[in-house]
Amino acid sequence: MGLHAVPLDLSTTYPSYDSRQEAARIDAFAATGARPDGPPVYARLDNPTVARFETALARLEGTESAVAFASGMAALSACLLARGAQGLRHVVAVRPLYGCSDHLLDTGLLGTEVTWVDPAGIADAIRPDTGLVMVETPANPTLAELDLRAVAHSCGTVPLLVDNTFATPVLQRPAERGAGLVLHSATKYLGGHGDVMGGVVACDEEFARTLRRVRFATGGVLHPLAGYLLLRGLSTLPVRMRAASATAGELARRLAADPRVARVHYPRIGGAMVAFETRGDPHAVIGGVRLITPAVSLGSVDTLIQHPASISHRIVAEGDRRSAGIGDRLLRMSVGLECVEDLWRDLDRALDGRPAGQEVRRTGWEDRRTGQEDPVDLSANAAGPAEAGPARAPVPGRGGR
């Protein structure tokens, strides 16, 4: 029977009148990690709504399977535990990564050991006990990009784990470029509305079976309501990404031409993330926005801005932050669906340190205070983000971090 609206199954347990059959199904899951055939057993083992989300995400990423978790960090932890259980506790990683991912690897909280390298050093860093190579592209928060095919080649037989949170499968499908595991903080663009937390790993069925067993044993399950909201988010993901990317590309172009901004980072593949380094006090910009929300996280329909050195990457040692290109004047902005002119007006005021309500019209980058805001001519800026971004907003390459 076909469905128009996906049902939400909130049940934690399900009736079973044949305990012998249930015993056989549970034995099979414990041995193989395959999804049990027949009706559900218990929500920590499997849930129909969550399973629908997993199937949809796997199709979008072009993988056999996907396994969902309570958060992106729970998903990454499961990957590390799965490889560590096989005696493969060494990880080769390229900075920058999301701050908590960096922290989890660097501290060895799960018994792992990490070797940090530049992309060119991946092959030389691999050891017999290397379980994963981990990268993020575009990277958080500098938006540095990597050649995934070249990275995958350097990995040899070691699985490449790519954090695809920023790009989403709309802009990039890492599995098509050699990645064995594709990680998402589903909290971000996949959900898209700032009201759901989750994580997911897209991979082949063999690794998915191991992840399911780890999830069952450790309990990092995605709540069914979260699975329902994530399915809703996937249905509008392409539309949201394209609209926000167009606005982000235009904002990147304007910021790159602004003398109050020292440098702009914007990916060649486009996207809704913009990072920029201010010449003045970045904290004044954070405190000066009104339409834009000064908050951690990203990927929502509303625009967010934050200071990575103070929040998302505070947990990373200062020297490691700086070597990865995360300076004290860097701001990271997740562009939403608001009008580009409204966003620019807010940024323009915040960059000047002006209170809300006092507008400035910039012509030739000279201040001309008026009682009424003149329209900004966008006739020269008709190109989308992929065309406008690289030409006017410098993007850090491998040596530009």
Short mmCIF file of C-alpha atoms in Angstrom, two decimals:
data_model
loop_
_atom_site.label_atom_id
_atom_site.label_comp_id
_atom_site.label_asym_id
_atom_site.label_seq_id
_atom_site.Cartn_x
_atom_site.Cartn_y
_atom_site.Cartn_z
CA MET A 1 0.00 0.00 0.00
CA GLY A 2 1.46 3.34 -1.02
CA LEU A 3 1.81 6.23 1.41
CA HIS A 4 1.62 9.96 0.83
CA ALA A 5 2.65 11.08 4.32
CA VAL A 6 5.19 8.92 6.14
CA PRO A 7 3.79 7.42 9.37
CA LEU A 8 5.44 8.15 12.70
CA ASP A 9 5.91 5.04 14.83
CA LEU A 10 6.68 6.03 18.43
CA SER A 11 6.36 2.59 19.99
CA THR A 12 9.31 1.40 22.06
CA THR A 13 8.30 -2.27 21.98
CA TYR A 14 6.10 -4.56 19.92
CA PRO A 15 3.98 -7.63 20.78
CA SER A 16 5.35 -11.06 19.97
CA TYR A 17 3.43 -14.26 20.60
CA ASP A 18 6.13 -16.63 19.34
CA SER A 19 9.09 -16.32 21.73
CA ARG A 20 11.05 -19.06 19.95
CA GLN A 21 10.89 -17.15 16.69
CA GLU A 22 11.92 -13.95 18.47
CA ALA A 23 14.90 -15.73 19.98
CA ALA A 24 16.01 -16.84 16.53
CA ARG A 25 15.65 -13.33 15.12
CA ILE A 26 17.64 -11.80 17.96
CA ASP A 27 20.36 -14.44 17.58
CA ALA A 28 20.57 -13.61 13.87
CA PHE A 29 20.92 -9.90 14.56
CA ALA A 30 23.59 -10.46 17.20
CA ALA A 31 25.56 -12.61 14.77
CA THR A 32 25.20 -10.53 11.61
CA GLY A 33 23.83 -7.05 12.37
CA ALA A 34 21.31 -7.42 9.55
CA ARG A 35 17.94 -5.76 10.02
CA PRO A 36 15.52 -8.31 11.45
CA ASP A 37 12.92 -9.63 9.03
CA GLY A 38 9.29 -9.30 9.96
CA PRO A 39 7.72 -6.95 12.50
CA PRO A 40 9.85 -4.74 14.78
CA VAL A 41 11.09 -6.10 18.10
CA TYR A 42 12.38 -3.21 20.20
CA ALA A 43 13.10 0.43 19.35
CA ARG A 44 16.80 0.25 20.25
CA LEU A 45 17.20 -2.52 17.69
CA ASP A 46 15.19 -0.96 14.86
CA ASN A 47 12.34 1.46 14.19
CA PRO A 48 10.26 1.70 11.00
CA THR A 49 10.32 5.51 10.80
CA VAL A 50 14.08 5.71 11.37
CA ALA A 51 14.60 2.92 8.82
CA ARG A 52 12.77 4.99 6.20
CA PHE A 53 15.10 7.89 6.85
CA GLU A 54 18.15 5.61 6.57
CA THR A 55 16.95 4.21 3.25
CA ALA A 56 16.29 7.69 1.85
CA LEU A 57 19.70 9.03 2.90
CA ALA A 58 21.50 6.00 1.45
CA ARG A 59 19.80 6.60 -1.89
CA LEU A 60 20.78 10.26 -1.85
CA GLU A 61 24.43 9.45 -1.08
CA GLY A 62 24.54 6.52 -3.50
CA THR A 63 25.46 3.86 -0.93
CA GLU A 64 24.00 0.47 -0.10
CA SER A 65 22.95 1.38 3.41
CA ALA A 66 22.90 4.04 6.09
CA VAL A 67 22.72 3.84 9.87
CA ALA A 68 21.25 6.68 11.93
CA PHE A 69 22.29 7.79 15.41
CA ALA A 70 21.28 10.23 18.13
CA SER A 71 23.81 12.83 16.93
CA GLY A 72 26.69 13.31 14.54
CA MET A 73 29.16 12.66 17.35
CA ALA A 74 27.37 9.42 18.23
CA ALA A 75 27.71 8.39 14.58
CA LEU A 76 31.45 9.16 14.53
CA SER A 77 31.94 7.39 17.85
CA ALA A 78 30.26 4.28 16.46
CA CYS A 79 32.62 4.28 13.47
CA LEU A 80 35.66 4.50 15.76
CA LEU A 81 34.33 1.78 18.06
CA ALA A 82 33.54 -0.48 15.12
CA ARG A 83 37.07 -0.26 13.75
CA GLY A 84 38.67 -0.37 17.18
CA ALA A 85 36.85 -3.61 17.96
CA GLN A 86 38.77 -5.13 15.06
CA GLY A 87 42.09 -3.99 16.51
CA LEU A 88 42.30 -1.03 14.10
CA ARG A 89 42.55 1.86 16.56
CA HIS A 90 44.81 4.19 14.57
CA VAL A 91 43.25 7.07 12.63
CA VAL A 92 44.89 9.33 10.07
CA ALA A 93 43.13 12.70 9.95
CA VAL A 94 43.43 16.02 8.14
CA ARG A 95 42.67 19.29 9.91
CA PRO A 96 40.51 21.23 10.14
CA LEU A 97 37.63 19.08 11.31
CA TYR A 98 34.62 20.01 13.40
CA GLY A 99 35.95 20.94 16.84
CA CYS A 100 34.38 18.05 18.75
CA SER A 101 35.53 15.54 16.11
CA ASP A 102 39.05 16.92 16.52
CA HIS A 103 38.76 16.66 20.30
CA LEU A 104 37.46 13.09 20.24
CA LEU A 105 40.37 11.97 18.09
CA ASP A 106 43.06 14.04 19.77
CA THR A 107 42.22 12.98 23.33
CA GLY A 108 41.85 9.29 22.52
CA LEU A 109 38.70 9.10 24.65
CA LEU A 110 37.60 5.96 22.79
CA GLY A 111 41.01 4.34 22.84
CA THR A 112 42.05 5.58 19.41
CA GLU A 113 45.36 7.09 18.36
CA VAL A 114 45.47 9.83 15.74
CA THR A 115 48.14 11.05 13.34
CA TRP A 116 47.44 14.53 11.97
CA VAL A 117 48.76 15.12 8.46
CA ASP A 118 48.43 17.32 5.42
CA PRO A 119 46.65 15.61 2.51
CA ALA A 120 49.98 14.84 0.85
CA GLY A 121 51.11 12.91 3.92
CA ILE A 122 48.20 10.48 4.19
CA ALA A 123 49.83 7.51 2.46
CA ASP A 124 53.02 7.74 4.54
CA ALA A 125 51.05 7.93 7.80
CA ILE A 126 49.08 4.72 7.27
CA ARG A 127 50.10 1.81 9.50
CA PRO A 128 49.01 -1.84 9.76
CA ASP A 129 46.62 -0.87 12.56
CA THR A 130 45.10 2.12 10.76
CA GLY A 131 41.34 1.75 10.77
CA LEU A 132 40.20 4.99 9.16
CA VAL A 133 41.33 8.07 7.30
CA MET A 134 39.09 11.03 8.19
CA VAL A 135 38.63 14.30 6.31
CA GLU A 136 36.00 17.00 6.07
CA THR A 137 35.45 18.92 2.84
CA PRO A 138 34.46 21.70 2.73
CA ALA A 139 36.06 21.85 6.13
CA ASN A 140 34.62 23.32 9.30
CA PRO A 141 35.11 26.26 9.70
CA THR A 142 37.60 27.41 7.03
CA LEU A 143 35.73 25.80 4.09
CA ALA A 144 39.00 24.42 2.74
CA GLU A 145 38.40 21.82 0.05
CA LEU A 146 40.14 18.55 -0.75
CA ASP A 147 40.42 16.47 -3.90
CA LEU A 148 38.54 13.42 -2.66
CA ARG A 149 39.64 11.16 -5.49
CA ALA A 150 43.28 11.92 -4.72
CA VAL A 151 42.70 11.40 -1.00
CA ALA A 152 40.92 8.09 -1.60
CA HIS A 153 43.81 6.92 -3.75
CA SER A 154 46.24 7.75 -0.94
CA CYS A 155 44.18 5.66 1.48
CA GLY A 156 44.78 2.43 -0.37
CA THR A 157 42.68 -0.26 1.32
CA VAL A 158 41.98 1.81 4.45
CA PRO A 159 38.40 3.16 4.49
CA LEU A 160 38.07 6.89 3.89
CA LEU A 161 35.52 8.60 6.14
CA VAL A 162 34.30 11.94 4.76
CA ASP A 163 32.26 14.37 6.82
CA ASN A 164 29.82 15.66 4.20
CA THR A 165 27.77 17.84 6.54
CA PHE A 166 28.54 21.15 4.82
CA ALA A 167 28.11 20.01 1.21
CA THR A 168 25.24 17.51 1.61
CA PRO A 169 24.54 15.07 -1.25
CA VAL A 170 23.04 17.98 -3.19
CA LEU A 171 26.51 19.40 -3.89
CA GLN A 172 28.79 16.39 -3.40
CA ARG A 173 28.54 12.60 -3.12
CA PRO A 174 31.82 11.38 -1.62
CA ALA A 175 31.06 7.70 -2.23
CA GLU A 176 31.29 8.38 -5.97
CA ARG A 177 34.84 9.66 -5.39
CA GLY A 178 36.13 6.75 -3.38
CA ALA A 179 34.89 7.34 0.18
CA GLY A 180 33.85 4.22 2.05
CA LEU A 181 31.98 6.07 4.81
CA VAL A 182 30.02 9.31 4.55
CA LEU A 183 29.22 11.05 7.83
CA HIS A 184 26.56 13.68 8.47
CA SER A 185 25.55 15.70 11.44
CA ALA A 186 21.91 15.37 10.42
CA THR A 187 21.14 18.16 12.88
CA LYS A 188 22.36 20.59 10.24
CA TYR A 189 21.22 20.69 6.60
CA LEU A 190 19.45 17.32 6.49
CA GLY A 191 17.02 18.49 9.17
CA GLY A 192 17.26 22.08 8.06
CA HIS A 193 15.03 23.78 10.62
CA GLY A 194 17.06 23.82 13.83
CA ASP A 195 14.59 21.57 15.64
CA VAL A 196 16.05 18.06 15.43
CA MET A 197 19.31 16.42 16.45
CA GLY A 198 20.73 13.36 14.75
CA GLY A 199 23.63 11.79 12.89
CA VAL A 200 23.97 9.24 10.12
CA VAL A 201 26.65 7.20 8.35
CA ALA A 202 26.12 6.16 4.72
CA CYS A 203 28.18 3.09 3.82
CA ASP A 204 28.06 -0.42 2.39
CA GLU A 205 25.86 -3.05 4.00
CA GLU A 206 28.81 -4.92 5.52
CA PHE A 207 29.91 -1.95 7.61
CA ALA A 208 26.30 -1.00 8.33
CA ARG A 209 25.80 -4.35 10.02
CA THR A 210 28.69 -3.63 12.38
CA LEU A 211 27.36 -0.13 13.09
CA ARG A 212 23.91 -1.49 13.94
CA ARG A 213 25.41 -3.83 16.50
CA VAL A 214 27.42 -0.99 18.02
CA ARG A 215 24.30 1.18 18.14
CA PHE A 216 22.26 -1.56 19.80
CA ALA A 217 24.96 -2.16 22.42
CA THR A 218 25.78 1.47 23.18
CA GLY A 219 22.27 2.92 22.88
CA GLY A 220 22.97 5.91 20.63
CA VAL A 221 19.70 5.50 18.76
CA LEU A 222 17.86 8.16 16.79
CA HIS A 223 14.44 8.96 18.26
CA PRO A 224 11.57 8.14 15.87
CA LEU A 225 10.29 11.72 15.96
CA ALA A 226 13.76 12.87 14.91
CA GLY A 227 13.67 10.33 12.07
CA TYR A 228 10.30 11.72 11.00
CA LEU A 229 11.57 15.32 11.03
CA LEU A 230 14.70 14.34 9.13
CA LEU A 231 12.61 12.69 6.43
CA ARG A 232 10.64 15.93 6.19
CA GLY A 233 13.91 17.83 5.89
CA LEU A 234 15.19 15.64 3.08
CA SER A 235 12.12 16.45 0.99
CA THR A 236 13.10 20.13 0.80
CA LEU A 237 16.89 19.73 0.98
CA PRO A 238 17.68 20.51 -2.70
CA VAL A 239 15.44 23.59 -2.75
CA ARG A 240 16.86 24.93 0.52
CA MET A 241 20.46 24.30 -0.48
CA ARG A 242 20.16 26.00 -3.85
CA ALA A 243 18.37 29.05 -2.48
CA ALA A 244 20.73 29.49 0.48
CA SER A 245 23.76 28.89 -1.74
CA ALA A 246 22.73 31.65 -4.12
CA THR A 247 22.45 34.09 -1.22
CA ALA A 248 25.71 32.90 0.34
CA GLY A 249 27.56 33.38 -2.94
CA GLU A 250 26.31 36.95 -3.20
CA LEU A 251 27.23 37.74 0.39
CA ALA A 252 30.69 36.24 -0.17
CA ARG A 253 31.14 38.49 -3.20
CA ARG A 254 30.17 41.61 -1.25
CA LEU A 255 32.31 40.69 1.74
CA ALA A 256 35.31 40.05 -0.51
CA ALA A 257 35.00 43.61 -1.87
CA ASP A 258 34.56 45.18 1.56
CA PRO A 259 37.61 46.94 3.08
CA ARG A 260 36.44 45.99 6.59
CA VAL A 261 37.01 42.33 5.71
CA ALA A 262 40.54 40.95 5.38
CA ARG A 263 39.71 37.64 3.71
CA VAL A 264 36.71 35.60 2.61
CA HIS A 265 36.53 31.81 2.37
CA TYR A 266 33.89 30.35 0.06
CA PRO A 267 33.98 26.87 -1.52
CA ARG A 268 34.41 26.32 -5.24
CA ILE A 269 31.49 23.88 -5.15
CA GLY A 270 29.25 26.57 -3.68
CA GLY A 271 27.14 26.01 -0.61
CA ALA A 272 25.45 28.01 2.10
CA MET A 273 28.49 28.49 4.37
CA VAL A 274 30.68 31.60 4.30
CA ALA A 275 33.70 32.27 6.51
CA PHE A 276 35.44 35.63 6.70
CA GLU A 277 38.18 37.33 8.65
CA THR A 278 37.51 40.81 9.93
CA ARG A 279 40.00 43.66 10.17
CA GLY A 280 38.24 44.92 13.28
CA ASP A 281 36.92 43.17 16.35
CA PRO A 282 35.00 40.00 15.37
CA HIS A 283 33.24 39.97 18.73
CA ALA A 284 31.73 43.36 17.92
CA VAL A 285 30.25 41.86 14.75
CA ILE A 286 28.77 38.97 16.74
CA GLY A 287 27.27 41.44 19.22
CA GLY A 288 26.02 43.77 16.50
CA VAL A 289 23.81 41.52 14.39
CA ARG A 290 20.05 41.63 14.80
CA LEU A 291 18.42 39.69 11.96
CA ILE A 292 21.25 37.15 11.92
CA THR A 293 21.29 34.93 15.00
CA PRO A 294 24.61 34.76 16.88
CA ALA A 295 24.60 31.06 17.70
CA VAL A 296 26.52 27.85 17.21
CA SER A 297 25.28 25.18 14.76
CA LEU A 298 24.40 25.68 11.09
CA GLY A 299 22.22 24.51 8.23
CA SER A 300 18.94 26.04 9.36
CA VAL A 301 16.50 28.14 7.35
CA ASP A 302 17.62 31.16 9.39
CA THR A 303 21.11 32.65 9.18
CA LEU A 304 23.53 31.96 12.04
CA ILE A 305 26.95 33.44 12.77
CA GLN A 306 29.55 32.41 15.33
CA HIS A 307 33.18 32.89 16.32
CA PRO A 308 34.85 29.45 15.96
CA ALA A 309 37.80 30.21 18.26
CA SER A 310 35.31 30.98 21.04
CA ILE A 311 32.69 28.28 20.48
CA SER A 312 32.76 25.47 17.89
CA HIS A 313 36.55 25.03 17.99
CA ARG A 314 37.29 26.32 21.47
CA ILE A 315 37.92 22.75 22.59
CA VAL A 316 40.81 22.47 20.09
CA ALA A 317 44.20 23.61 21.40
CA GLU A 318 45.05 27.16 20.34
CA GLY A 319 48.19 26.15 18.45
CA ASP A 320 46.32 23.45 16.56
CA ARG A 321 43.54 25.90 15.70
CA ARG A 322 45.96 28.42 14.30
CA SER A 323 47.91 25.86 12.28
CA ALA A 324 44.61 24.76 10.73
CA GLY A 325 43.80 28.33 9.67
CA ILE A 326 41.32 29.09 12.46
CA GLY A 327 42.45 32.53 13.55
CA ASP A 328 41.00 34.80 16.21
CA ARG A 329 39.37 37.09 13.63
CA LEU A 330 37.60 34.33 11.71
CA LEU A 331 33.79 34.27 11.70
CA ARG A 332 31.66 31.44 10.32
CA MET A 333 28.26 32.20 8.86
CA SER A 334 25.56 29.70 7.91
CA VAL A 335 23.33 31.48 5.42
CA GLY A 336 19.60 30.80 5.55
CA LEU A 337 16.62 31.75 3.43
CA GLU A 338 16.20 35.42 4.34
CA CYS A 339 16.35 38.17 1.72
CA VAL A 340 19.94 38.88 0.71
CA GLU A 341 19.42 42.63 1.09
CA ASP A 342 18.15 42.24 4.64
CA LEU A 343 21.13 40.07 5.52
CA TRP A 344 23.59 42.46 3.97
CA ARG A 345 22.04 45.42 5.78
CA ASP A 346 22.50 43.55 9.06
CA LEU A 347 26.10 42.59 8.29
CA ASP A 348 26.95 46.08 7.05
CA ARG A 349 25.71 47.62 10.29
CA ALA A 350 27.47 45.02 12.46
CA LEU A 351 30.78 45.44 10.63
CA ASP A 352 30.57 49.18 11.29
CA GLY A 353 29.63 48.69 14.93
CA ARG A 354 26.49 50.77 14.47
CA PRO A 355 23.32 50.31 16.57
CA ALA A 356 20.23 48.84 14.95
CA GLY A 357 18.16 51.36 12.99
CA GLN A 358 21.09 53.46 11.73
CA GLU A 359 21.63 52.56 8.07
CA VAL A 360 24.49 53.35 5.71
CA ARG A 361 24.41 53.38 1.93
CA ARG A 362 27.86 52.52 0.53
CA THR A 363 28.89 53.85 -2.84
CA GLY A 364 32.53 53.44 -3.78
CA TRP A 365 32.91 52.28 -0.17
CA GLU A 366 32.42 55.80 1.18
CA ASP A 367 29.81 56.36 3.87
CA ARG A 368 26.81 58.42 2.86
CA ARG A 369 24.26 58.53 5.67
CA THR A 370 20.69 58.91 4.50
CA GLY A 371 17.28 58.79 6.05
CA GLN A 372 16.16 56.16 3.51
CA GLU A 373 17.86 53.01 2.23
CA ASP A 374 18.50 53.07 -1.54
CA PRO A 375 18.20 49.79 -3.45
CA VAL A 376 21.46 48.01 -4.24
CA ASP A 377 22.11 47.36 -7.92
CA LEU A 378 22.61 43.62 -8.43
CA SER A 379 22.79 43.74 -12.23
CA ALA A 380 26.49 42.88 -12.23
CA ASN A 381 25.98 40.02 -9.79
CA ALA A 382 23.63 37.74 -11.70
CA ALA A 383 25.98 34.76 -11.52
CA GLY A 384 25.27 32.02 -8.97
CA PRO A 385 27.62 31.13 -6.13
CA ALA A 386 29.76 28.68 -8.07
CA GLU A 387 30.60 31.38 -10.60
CA ALA A 388 30.77 34.39 -8.30
CA GLY A 389 32.49 32.75 -5.35
CA PRO A 390 35.88 31.58 -6.68
CA ALA A 391 36.44 34.66 -8.81
CA ARG A 392 36.01 37.21 -6.05
CA ALA A 393 36.16 35.32 -2.78
CA PRO A 394 39.56 33.64 -2.33
CA VAL A 395 39.29 30.00 -1.31
CA PRO A 396 42.03 28.40 0.81
CA GLY A 397 43.72 25.51 -0.92
CA ARG A 398 45.80 22.88 0.77
CA GLY A 399 48.45 25.43 1.60
CA GLY A 400 46.01 28.22 2.46
CA ARG A 401 44.90 27.13 5.89
#
